[in-house]
Tab-separated table of C-alpha atoms in Angstrom:
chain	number	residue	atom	x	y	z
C	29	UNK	CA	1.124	34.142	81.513
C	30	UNK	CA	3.071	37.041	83.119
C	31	UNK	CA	4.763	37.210	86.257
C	32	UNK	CA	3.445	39.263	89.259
C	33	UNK	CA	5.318	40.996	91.920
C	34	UNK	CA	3.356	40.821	95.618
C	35	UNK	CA	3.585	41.471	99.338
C	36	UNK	CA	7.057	41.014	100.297
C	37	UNK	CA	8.184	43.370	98.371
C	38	UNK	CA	6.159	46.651	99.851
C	39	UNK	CA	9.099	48.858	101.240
C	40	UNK	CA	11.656	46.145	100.057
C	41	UNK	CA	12.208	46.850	96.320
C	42	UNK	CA	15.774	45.307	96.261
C	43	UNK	CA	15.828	45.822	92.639
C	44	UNK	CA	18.193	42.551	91.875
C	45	UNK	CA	14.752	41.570	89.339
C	46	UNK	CA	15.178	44.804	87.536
C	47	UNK	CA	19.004	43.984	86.669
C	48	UNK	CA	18.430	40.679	84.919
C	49	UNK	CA	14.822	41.644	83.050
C	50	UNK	CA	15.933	41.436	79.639
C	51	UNK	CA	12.350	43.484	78.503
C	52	UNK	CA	12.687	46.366	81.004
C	53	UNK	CA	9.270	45.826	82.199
C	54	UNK	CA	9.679	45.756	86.414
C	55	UNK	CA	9.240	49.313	87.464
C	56	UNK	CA	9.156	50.587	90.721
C	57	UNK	CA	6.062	52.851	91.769
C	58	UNK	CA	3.333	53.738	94.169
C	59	UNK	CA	-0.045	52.334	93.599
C	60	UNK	CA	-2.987	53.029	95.930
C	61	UNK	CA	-6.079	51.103	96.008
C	62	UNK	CA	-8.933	51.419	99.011
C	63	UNK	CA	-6.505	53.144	101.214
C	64	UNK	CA	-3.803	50.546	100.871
C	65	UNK	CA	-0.254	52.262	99.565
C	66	UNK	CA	1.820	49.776	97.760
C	67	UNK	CA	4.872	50.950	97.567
C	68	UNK	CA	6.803	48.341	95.365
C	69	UNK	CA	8.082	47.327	92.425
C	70	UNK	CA	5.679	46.268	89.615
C	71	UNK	CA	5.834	43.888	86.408
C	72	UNK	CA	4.268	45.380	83.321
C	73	UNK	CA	1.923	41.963	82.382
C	74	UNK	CA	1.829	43.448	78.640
C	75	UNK	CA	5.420	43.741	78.485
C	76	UNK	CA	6.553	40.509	80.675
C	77	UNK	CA	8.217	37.575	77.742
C	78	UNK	CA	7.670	35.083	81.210
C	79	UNK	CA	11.549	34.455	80.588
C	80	UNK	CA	11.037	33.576	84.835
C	81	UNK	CA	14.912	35.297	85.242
C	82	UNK	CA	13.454	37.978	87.676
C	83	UNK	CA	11.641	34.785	90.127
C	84	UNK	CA	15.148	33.820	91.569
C	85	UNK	CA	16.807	37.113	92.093
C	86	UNK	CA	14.147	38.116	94.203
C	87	UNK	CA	15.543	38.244	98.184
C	88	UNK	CA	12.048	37.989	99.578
C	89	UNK	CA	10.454	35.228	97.592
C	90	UNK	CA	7.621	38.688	96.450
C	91	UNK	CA	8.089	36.921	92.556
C	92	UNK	CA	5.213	34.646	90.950
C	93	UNK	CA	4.449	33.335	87.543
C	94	UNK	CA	0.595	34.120	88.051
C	95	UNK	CA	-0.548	30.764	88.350
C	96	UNK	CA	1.395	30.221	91.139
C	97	UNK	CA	0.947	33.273	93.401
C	98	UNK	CA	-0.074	32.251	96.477
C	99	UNK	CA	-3.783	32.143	97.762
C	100	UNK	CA	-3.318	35.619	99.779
C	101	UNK	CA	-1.819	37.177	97.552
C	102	UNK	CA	-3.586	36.690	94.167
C	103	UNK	CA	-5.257	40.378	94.392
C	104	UNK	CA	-1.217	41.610	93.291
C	105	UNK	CA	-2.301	40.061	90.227
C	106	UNK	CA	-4.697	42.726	89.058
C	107	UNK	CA	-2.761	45.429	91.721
C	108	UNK	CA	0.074	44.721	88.768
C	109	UNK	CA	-1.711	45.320	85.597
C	110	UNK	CA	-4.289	48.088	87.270
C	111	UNK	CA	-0.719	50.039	88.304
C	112	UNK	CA	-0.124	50.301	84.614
C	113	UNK	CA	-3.124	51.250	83.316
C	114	UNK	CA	-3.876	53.832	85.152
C	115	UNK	CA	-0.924	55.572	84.120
């Protein structure tokens, strides 16, 4: 398990997660995919320990351990991991 950054946080990236990740793996970046810019902050799914201490620093509500993201939003999943891979 990993957790996944989505929706709310296009144009947001408040960057509170990014202060307590003890692994350095939330980076912030621009991914495109189909036309759609996302312009957000992303979590690294190879790097993420699921230590959960990014979820509640998040002013948006944009943070999910991936079995919980939302219905509409469980595309970010795969938006996360492709934004690192095609590095």
């Amino acid at each position: 398990m990993a957790y996944v950054i989505t929706e709310p946080c296009i144009g947001v990236k408040d960057k509170s997660c990014v202060a307590v990740c003890p692994v350095d793996c939330i980076h912030e970046g621009v991914y495109t995919e189909d036309g759609k810019v996302y312009d957000m902050l992303f979590i690294n799914p190879d790097e993420c320990i699921d230590c959960g201490l990014c979820e509640p620093e998040c002013p948006v509500t944009a943070i999910f351990a991936d079995s919980d993201v939302p219905k509409e939003w469980q595309h970010y999943i795969q938006i996360n991991a492709d934004f690192f891979r095609n590095k």
